[in-house]
C-alpha cells in the first residue's frame, strides 16, 4: 500500500511519527459514457472560460470564491503556511467510551503505521493504553485540504483512524418518521422477534456484491456473443399495501425452511399463554370457593329459617294446649262449687 499522508500523533508530550494508509477500497461497478451512434468515448476537458483553451493539470491551481463571486487563488504553499497546529499532527484531545461516538459522524477509515524505528515504542504504548482502557481517542487533524475530527481505535495490533464529520454537518431527522400515531400489537412484535431469532447471526465475510457479478456476467456474455443468463426473478415493486401479520408469518416460515427448522410458536407468545393459564387457575379456584361459601350461607339461612319456624309453631301449640287445660280446670272447679251449693241447700 502507498502512504497518503505523513505526520505525527501528539499524545500529551509524546510524539509518534506515523504514516497514513487508506483502509478501504471501492469495488463498485463503474461505467464509461460513450456516443450511442458509434461508441466513441465521451470525455471532459478542462477549458479556461476566458481564453477558451484546454488547460493542463500542472497549470491548474485552487481558488476560494468570495460571496460576491470574486475568486482568490490559493497555492499549496499558501495552504501549507497556515498557522494550524494540526497541519501535520493528529492532536489527541480526549479519550472517551466508543459508544459515545454517533456512527453517523464516522466518515473515511485509515490505518496508522509507525514511521521509523523510534516510533515503535510510543506507538505500542498508545495501542496498549487504548486496549486496557477500552476507550477510543478523539483527535483533530488537517487532511486533504481541511481540518477534521478523527477517532483512533485498535484493530488487531494496528491503530486505525476514522475521520469524523463536525457536529453541525449532521442533519437532524426532522419530518422523516411517520406523522401519524402507529400502534404495533404484541402479536406482531412476537412474530418479529421470532423472525429475528430465526435469521440469527451472519458471517459478514461471506457477503459479496451480487450486482457487480451480474454486470460482469452480462458483459462476458455480450463479448462472447451469447445470451446473458437471467439472474433472479422480477424485482418486487414497492408501494403495495400488505397484511403485516401474514407477511411476518410467511417470513418466519421461509426462514425456518431455509434453515431446516421445524415450525415453532413465538417464545413470548407461549410464555404469555402460560402466564395467562397460571393467572386463570387461581381465579377459578377463588370463584369456586366463593360459590361454595354462598351455597353454604344460603343453606344455613334456610336451615335457620326452618328452625325458627318450627320453634314458633311449637310455642304457639304449647300456648293453645295450656289455654285448653286452664279452661277445663276452671270448668271443673265451677261445677264442683255448684254441686256443693246444691247439697247444702237440700240439707
Short mmCIF file of C-alpha atoms in Angstrom, two decimals:
data_model
loop_
_atom_site.label_atom_id
_atom_site.label_comp_id
_atom_site.label_asym_id
_atom_site.label_seq_id
_atom_site.Cartn_x
_atom_site.Cartn_y
_atom_site.Cartn_z
CA UNK A 1 0.00 0.00 0.00
CA UNK A 2 1.09 3.56 -0.67
CA UNK A 3 1.13 6.11 2.13
CA UNK A 4 -1.21 9.04 1.52
CA UNK A 5 -0.13 11.29 4.42
CA UNK A 6 2.71 11.64 6.89
CA UNK A 7 2.67 13.37 10.24
CA UNK A 8 2.70 12.56 13.94
CA UNK A 9 0.31 11.67 16.73
CA UNK A 10 0.51 14.14 19.61
CA UNK A 11 -0.22 12.20 22.81
CA UNK A 12 0.45 14.72 25.59
CA UNK A 13 4.21 15.26 25.45
CA UNK A 14 4.63 12.02 23.50
CA UNK A 15 5.19 12.41 19.76
CA UNK A 16 4.58 9.38 17.49
CA UNK A 17 5.68 9.76 13.83
CA UNK A 18 3.15 7.96 11.60
CA UNK A 19 2.27 7.16 8.01
CA UNK A 20 -1.39 7.02 6.96
CA UNK A 21 -2.76 4.36 4.59
CA UNK A 22 -6.27 4.00 3.17
CA UNK A 23 -8.09 1.19 4.98
CA UNK A 24 -10.80 0.66 2.36
CA UNK A 25 -11.13 0.41 -1.42
CA UNK A 26 -14.17 0.59 -3.67
CA UNK A 27 -15.14 -2.34 -5.90
CA UNK A 28 -18.31 -0.72 -7.20
CA UNK A 29 -19.20 -1.02 -10.89
CA UNK A 30 -18.05 1.93 -12.96
CA UNK A 31 -19.34 2.79 -16.44
CA UNK A 32 -17.99 4.95 -19.26
CA UNK A 33 -20.03 7.41 -21.24
CA UNK A 34 -19.99 6.75 -24.98
CA UNK A 35 -21.65 8.12 -28.08
CA UNK A 36 -24.67 5.87 -28.76
CA UNK A 37 -24.25 6.16 -32.55
CA UNK A 38 -20.65 4.95 -32.88
CA UNK A 39 -19.46 4.00 -29.35
CA UNK A 40 -16.91 6.82 -29.19
CA UNK A 41 -15.80 7.84 -25.68
CA UNK A 42 -17.30 11.00 -24.22
CA UNK A 43 -14.53 12.96 -22.47
CA UNK A 44 -14.46 16.08 -20.37
CA UNK A 45 -11.76 18.61 -20.99
CA UNK A 46 -10.71 21.34 -18.59
CA UNK A 47 -11.14 24.54 -20.52
CA UNK A 48 -10.42 28.11 -19.42
CA UNK A 49 -13.62 30.07 -19.98
CA UNK A 50 -11.72 33.32 -20.65
CA UNK A 51 -9.38 32.03 -23.35
CA UNK A 52 -11.49 29.04 -24.47
CA UNK A 53 -8.44 26.78 -24.47
CA UNK A 54 -7.75 23.43 -22.74
CA UNK A 55 -5.54 23.83 -19.64
CA UNK A 56 -3.14 21.05 -18.49
CA UNK A 57 -3.27 19.89 -14.88
CA UNK A 58 0.07 21.44 -13.95
CA UNK A 59 -1.32 24.90 -14.75
CA UNK A 60 -4.40 24.47 -12.58
CA UNK A 61 -4.44 25.79 -9.02
CA UNK A 62 -7.01 26.23 -6.24
CA UNK A 63 -9.09 29.33 -5.63
CA UNK A 64 -11.61 30.39 -3.00
CA UNK A 65 -14.80 32.04 -4.23
CA UNK A 66 -15.86 35.05 -2.18
CA UNK A 67 -19.57 35.82 -1.52
CA UNK A 68 -19.55 38.43 -4.32
CA UNK A 69 -18.27 35.85 -6.83
CA UNK A 70 -14.66 37.04 -6.86
CA UNK A 71 -12.12 34.16 -6.91
CA UNK A 72 -8.99 34.33 -4.77
CA UNK A 73 -6.23 31.96 -6.00
CA UNK A 74 -4.55 29.88 -3.26
CA UNK A 75 -1.44 27.81 -3.90
CA UNK A 76 -0.33 24.72 -2.00
CA UNK A 77 2.37 26.87 -0.36
CA UNK A 78 -0.31 29.26 0.89
CA UNK A 79 -2.27 26.44 2.46
CA UNK A 80 0.82 24.77 3.94
CA UNK A 81 1.79 28.05 5.63
CA UNK A 82 -1.48 28.31 7.54
CA UNK A 83 -0.84 28.51 11.34
CA UNK A 84 -2.65 25.24 12.08
CA UNK A 85 -1.33 23.08 14.94
CA UNK A 86 -2.96 20.10 13.20
CA UNK A 87 -1.35 20.69 9.79
CA UNK A 88 0.90 17.64 10.18
CA UNK A 89 -0.31 16.42 13.57
CA UNK A 90 -3.06 14.13 14.83
CA UNK A 91 -3.70 16.04 18.04
CA UNK A 92 -5.45 13.80 20.61
CA UNK A 93 -7.99 15.81 22.60
CA UNK A 94 -9.59 13.21 24.86
CA UNK A 95 -10.29 9.53 25.50
CA UNK A 96 -13.96 8.52 25.56
CA UNK A 97 -16.07 5.30 25.53
CA UNK A 98 -16.67 4.11 21.98
CA UNK A 99 -20.47 4.11 22.40
CA UNK A 100 -20.44 7.90 22.92
CA UNK A 101 -19.48 8.38 19.25
CA UNK A 102 -22.50 8.56 16.95
CA UNK A 103 -21.85 6.28 13.92
CA UNK A 104 -23.41 8.99 11.74
CA UNK A 105 -20.28 11.09 12.34
CA UNK A 106 -17.85 8.46 11.02
CA UNK A 107 -16.54 9.18 7.53
CA UNK A 108 -13.42 7.58 6.00
CA UNK A 109 -11.20 4.87 7.50
CA UNK A 110 -7.40 4.73 7.62
CA UNK A 111 -4.61 2.61 9.11
CA UNK A 112 -1.81 4.35 11.03
CA UNK A 113 1.68 2.84 10.90
CA UNK A 114 4.74 3.90 12.91
CA UNK A 115 7.18 5.89 10.75
CA UNK A 116 10.70 4.79 11.69
CA UNK A 117 12.22 2.55 14.35
CA UNK A 118 11.97 5.21 17.05
CA UNK A 119 8.19 5.39 16.65
CA UNK A 120 7.56 1.73 17.51
CA UNK A 121 7.71 2.09 21.32
CA UNK A 122 5.33 5.08 21.70
CA UNK A 123 3.05 3.53 19.03
CA UNK A 124 2.69 0.31 21.06
CA UNK A 125 2.28 2.36 24.26
CA UNK A 126 -0.74 4.20 22.82
CA UNK A 127 -2.19 0.98 21.40
CA UNK A 128 -1.96 -0.87 24.72
CA UNK A 129 -3.32 2.14 26.65
CA UNK A 130 -6.39 2.16 24.39
CA UNK A 131 -6.80 -1.60 24.79
CA UNK A 132 -6.63 -1.51 28.57
CA UNK A 133 -8.94 1.50 28.96
CA UNK A 134 -11.44 0.10 26.41
CA UNK A 135 -11.79 3.64 25.09
CA UNK A 136 -11.17 5.46 21.82
CA UNK A 137 -9.22 8.66 21.25
CA UNK A 138 -10.85 11.77 19.77
CA UNK A 139 -8.41 13.95 17.82
CA UNK A 140 -8.15 16.86 15.39
CA UNK A 141 -6.08 16.81 12.20
CA UNK A 142 -5.74 18.52 8.83
CA UNK A 143 -6.15 16.07 5.97
CA UNK A 144 -6.95 16.51 2.27
CA UNK A 145 -7.11 20.29 2.47
CA UNK A 146 -9.37 20.60 5.51
CA UNK A 147 -9.28 20.26 9.27
CA UNK A 148 -11.38 17.41 10.56
CA UNK A 149 -12.09 15.34 13.63
CA UNK A 150 -10.74 11.83 13.98
CA UNK A 151 -11.39 8.78 16.13
CA UNK A 152 -8.49 6.43 16.90
CA UNK A 153 -9.10 2.82 17.91
CA UNK A 154 -7.31 -0.51 17.92
CA UNK A 155 -7.84 -3.07 15.13
CA UNK A 156 -5.86 -6.22 15.88
CA UNK A 157 -2.36 -4.91 16.53
CA UNK A 158 -2.80 -1.77 14.44
CA UNK A 159 -4.06 1.71 15.19
CA UNK A 160 -6.94 2.70 12.94
CA UNK A 161 -8.35 6.18 12.44
CA UNK A 162 -11.82 7.19 11.26
CA UNK A 163 -12.25 10.78 10.13
CA UNK A 164 -15.41 12.32 11.55
CA UNK A 165 -17.87 14.93 10.41
CA UNK A 166 -18.30 18.01 12.55
CA UNK A 167 -21.48 18.00 14.67
CA UNK A 168 -23.05 20.78 12.57
CA UNK A 169 -22.62 18.62 9.46
CA UNK A 170 -25.08 16.02 10.75
CA UNK A 171 -28.62 16.69 9.62
CA UNK A 172 -31.44 16.29 12.11
CA UNK A 173 -34.07 13.66 11.12
CA UNK A 174 -36.95 16.11 11.14
CA UNK A 175 -40.03 15.04 9.18
CA UNK A 176 -38.57 11.59 8.46
CA UNK A 177 -40.55 9.44 10.91
CA UNK A 178 -44.26 8.63 10.25
CA UNK A 179 -46.52 11.57 11.10
CA UNK A 180 -49.46 9.51 12.37
CA UNK A 181 -49.53 7.52 15.58
CA UNK A 182 -48.87 3.92 14.63
CA UNK A 183 -49.86 1.15 17.03
CA UNK A 184 -47.97 -2.14 16.92
CA UNK A 185 -49.68 -5.12 18.54
CA UNK A 186 -47.90 -7.54 20.86
CA UNK A 187 -48.65 -10.41 18.46
CA UNK A 188 -46.83 -8.56 15.67
CA UNK A 189 -43.84 -7.90 17.93
CA UNK A 190 -43.78 -11.59 18.93
CA UNK A 191 -43.61 -12.64 15.27
CA UNK A 192 -40.93 -10.03 14.56
CA UNK A 193 -38.87 -11.38 17.49
CA UNK A 194 -39.29 -14.92 16.18
CA UNK A 195 -38.16 -13.85 12.71
CA UNK A 196 -35.10 -12.12 14.19
CA UNK A 197 -34.21 -15.24 16.20
CA UNK A 198 -34.72 -17.48 13.16
CA UNK A 199 -32.50 -15.39 10.90
CA UNK A 200 -29.84 -15.50 13.63
CA UNK A 201 -26.28 -14.30 13.05
CA UNK A 202 -24.36 -13.82 9.83
CA UNK A 203 -20.75 -14.06 8.74
CA UNK A 204 -20.02 -10.73 7.03
CA UNK A 205 -17.01 -12.24 5.26
CA UNK A 206 -19.37 -14.45 3.24
CA UNK A 207 -21.27 -11.50 1.75
CA UNK A 208 -20.44 -10.29 -1.75
CA UNK A 209 -21.63 -7.82 -4.39
CA UNK A 210 -24.18 -9.75 -6.46
CA UNK A 211 -24.93 -6.73 -8.65
CA UNK A 212 -21.30 -6.45 -9.74
CA UNK A 213 -21.20 -10.19 -10.50
CA UNK A 214 -24.37 -9.88 -12.59
CA UNK A 215 -22.91 -6.94 -14.55
CA UNK A 216 -19.67 -8.86 -15.18
CA UNK A 217 -21.64 -11.90 -16.38
CA UNK A 218 -23.67 -9.67 -18.70
CA UNK A 219 -20.52 -8.09 -20.16
CA UNK A 220 -18.90 -11.52 -20.65
CA UNK A 221 -22.00 -12.81 -22.46
CA UNK A 222 -22.02 -9.79 -24.79
CA UNK A 223 -18.30 -10.21 -25.55
CA UNK A 224 -18.85 -13.90 -26.37
CA UNK A 225 -21.97 -13.18 -28.39
CA UNK A 226 -24.18 -15.36 -26.21
CA UNK A 227 -27.44 -14.67 -24.48
CA UNK A 228 -26.99 -13.44 -20.92
CA UNK A 229 -28.35 -15.79 -18.26
CA UNK A 230 -31.11 -14.05 -16.23
CA UNK A 231 -30.16 -13.70 -12.59
CA UNK A 232 -33.01 -13.76 -10.07
CA UNK A 233 -36.66 -13.06 -10.76
CA UNK A 234 -38.69 -9.99 -11.37
CA UNK A 235 -37.86 -7.34 -8.73
CA UNK A 236 -40.66 -6.57 -6.32
CA UNK A 237 -42.34 -3.24 -6.80
CA UNK A 238 -42.82 -1.02 -3.78
CA UNK A 239 -45.95 0.81 -2.71
CA UNK A 240 -48.11 -2.26 -2.12
CA UNK A 241 -50.38 -2.41 0.93
CA UNK A 242 -49.62 -5.68 2.71
CA UNK A 243 -51.06 -7.67 5.57
CA UNK A 244 -48.30 -7.23 8.14
CA UNK A 245 -49.18 -10.33 10.17
CA UNK A 246 -49.37 -12.51 7.05
CA UNK A 247 -46.06 -11.13 5.78
CA UNK A 248 -44.37 -11.79 9.13
CA UNK A 249 -45.74 -15.33 9.34
CA UNK A 250 -44.62 -16.08 5.77
CA UNK A 251 -41.18 -14.62 6.51
CA UNK A 252 -40.78 -16.76 9.63
CA UNK A 253 -41.87 -19.88 7.74
CA UNK A 254 -39.49 -19.19 4.85
CA UNK A 255 -36.58 -18.51 7.21
CA UNK A 256 -37.26 -21.73 9.14
CA UNK A 257 -37.47 -23.78 5.94
CA UNK A 258 -34.23 -22.23 4.76
CA UNK A 259 -32.50 -23.34 7.95
CA UNK A 260 -34.26 -26.72 8.06
CA UNK A 261 -36.04 -25.93 11.30
CA UNK A 262 -39.47 -27.09 12.40
CA UNK A 263 -42.18 -24.52 12.82
CA UNK A 264 -42.22 -23.11 16.30
CA UNK A 265 -44.51 -20.84 18.24
CA UNK A 266 -43.08 -17.45 19.22
CA UNK A 267 -41.45 -17.80 22.64
CA UNK A 268 -43.04 -14.68 24.07
CA UNK A 269 -46.47 -15.72 22.87
CA UNK A 270 -46.10 -19.15 24.51
CA UNK A 271 -44.90 -17.53 27.70
CA UNK A 272 -47.87 -15.22 27.60
CA UNK A 273 -50.25 -18.19 27.29
CA UNK A 274 -48.58 -19.94 30.22
CA UNK A 275 -48.80 -16.80 32.29
CA UNK A 276 -52.45 -16.42 31.35
CA UNK A 277 -53.11 -20.04 32.35
CA UNK A 278 -51.37 -19.56 35.66
CA UNK A 279 -53.37 -16.44 36.33
CA UNK A 280 -56.68 -18.06 35.38
CA UNK A 281 -56.26 -21.11 37.68
CA UNK A 282 -56.30 -19.19 40.98
CA UNK A 283 -59.20 -17.14 39.66
CA UNK A 284 -61.22 -20.30 39.00
CA UNK A 285 -60.38 -21.67 42.44
CA UNK A 286 -61.39 -18.40 44.05
CA UNK A 287 -64.64 -18.39 42.13
CA UNK A 288 -65.38 -21.97 43.19
CA UNK A 289 -64.66 -21.16 46.84
CA UNK A 290 -66.86 -18.08 46.69
CA UNK A 291 -69.69 -20.08 45.13
CA UNK A 292 -69.34 -22.79 47.80
CA UNK A 293 -69.44 -20.20 50.55
CA UNK A 294 -72.54 -18.63 49.04
CA UNK A 295 -74.24 -22.03 48.79
CA UNK A 296 -73.35 -22.86 52.37
CA UNK A 297 -74.61 -19.50 53.51
CA UNK A 298 -77.88 -19.98 51.66
CA UNK A 299 -78.29 -23.49 53.11
CA UNK A 300 -77.56 -22.16 56.57
CA UNK A 301 -80.06 -19.41 56.09
CA UNK A 302 -82.73 -21.91 55.03
CA UNK A 303 -81.97 -24.22 57.96
CA UNK A 304 -82.02 -21.29 60.37
CA UNK A 305 -85.29 -20.09 58.90
CA UNK A 306 -86.75 -23.63 59.20
CA UNK A 307 -85.62 -23.92 62.82
CA UNK A 308 -87.15 -20.55 63.63
CA UNK A 309 -90.46 -21.57 62.02
CA UNK A 310 -90.52 -24.91 63.93
CA UNK A 311 -89.78 -23.20 67.22
CA UNK A 312 -92.52 -20.62 66.67
CA UNK A 313 -95.06 -23.34 65.79
CA UNK A 314 -94.17 -25.33 68.92
CA UNK A 315 -94.57 -22.27 71.12
CA UNK A 316 -97.96 -21.48 69.59
CA UNK A 317 -99.15 -25.07 70.06
CA UNK A 318 -97.95 -25.06 73.67
CA UNK A 319 -99.84 -21.85 74.35
CA UNK A 320 -103.03 -23.34 72.89
CA UNK A 321 -102.65 -26.53 74.96
CA UNK A 322 -102.10 -24.51 78.14
CA UNK A 323 -105.15 -22.39 77.38
CA UNK A 324 -107.33 -25.51 76.89
CA UNK A 325 -106.06 -27.12 80.11
CA UNK A 326 -106.72 -23.92 82.06
CA UNK A 327 -110.25 -23.71 80.65
CA UNK A 328 -111.01 -27.34 81.61
CA UNK A 329 -109.69 -26.88 85.15
CA UNK A 330 -111.76 -23.72 85.61
CA UNK A 331 -114.87 -25.51 84.35
CA UNK A 332 -114.34 -28.42 86.75
CA UNK A 333 -113.85 -26.09 89.70
CA UNK A 334 -117.03 -24.20 88.81
CA UNK A 335 -119.04 -27.43 88.50
CA UNK A 336 -117.75 -28.67 91.89
CA UNK A 337 -118.82 -25.42 93.59
CA UNK A 338 -122.31 -25.69 92.13
CA UNK A 339 -122.72 -29.31 93.35
CA UNK A 340 -121.53 -28.38 96.79
CA UNK A 341 -124.03 -25.49 96.91
CA UNK A 342 -126.94 -27.76 95.92
CA UNK A 343 -126.05 -30.29 98.62
CA UNK A 344 -126.04 -27.62 101.31
CA UNK A 345 -129.41 -26.32 100.17
CA UNK A 346 -131.09 -29.71 100.33
CA UNK A 347 -129.77 -30.38 103.79
#
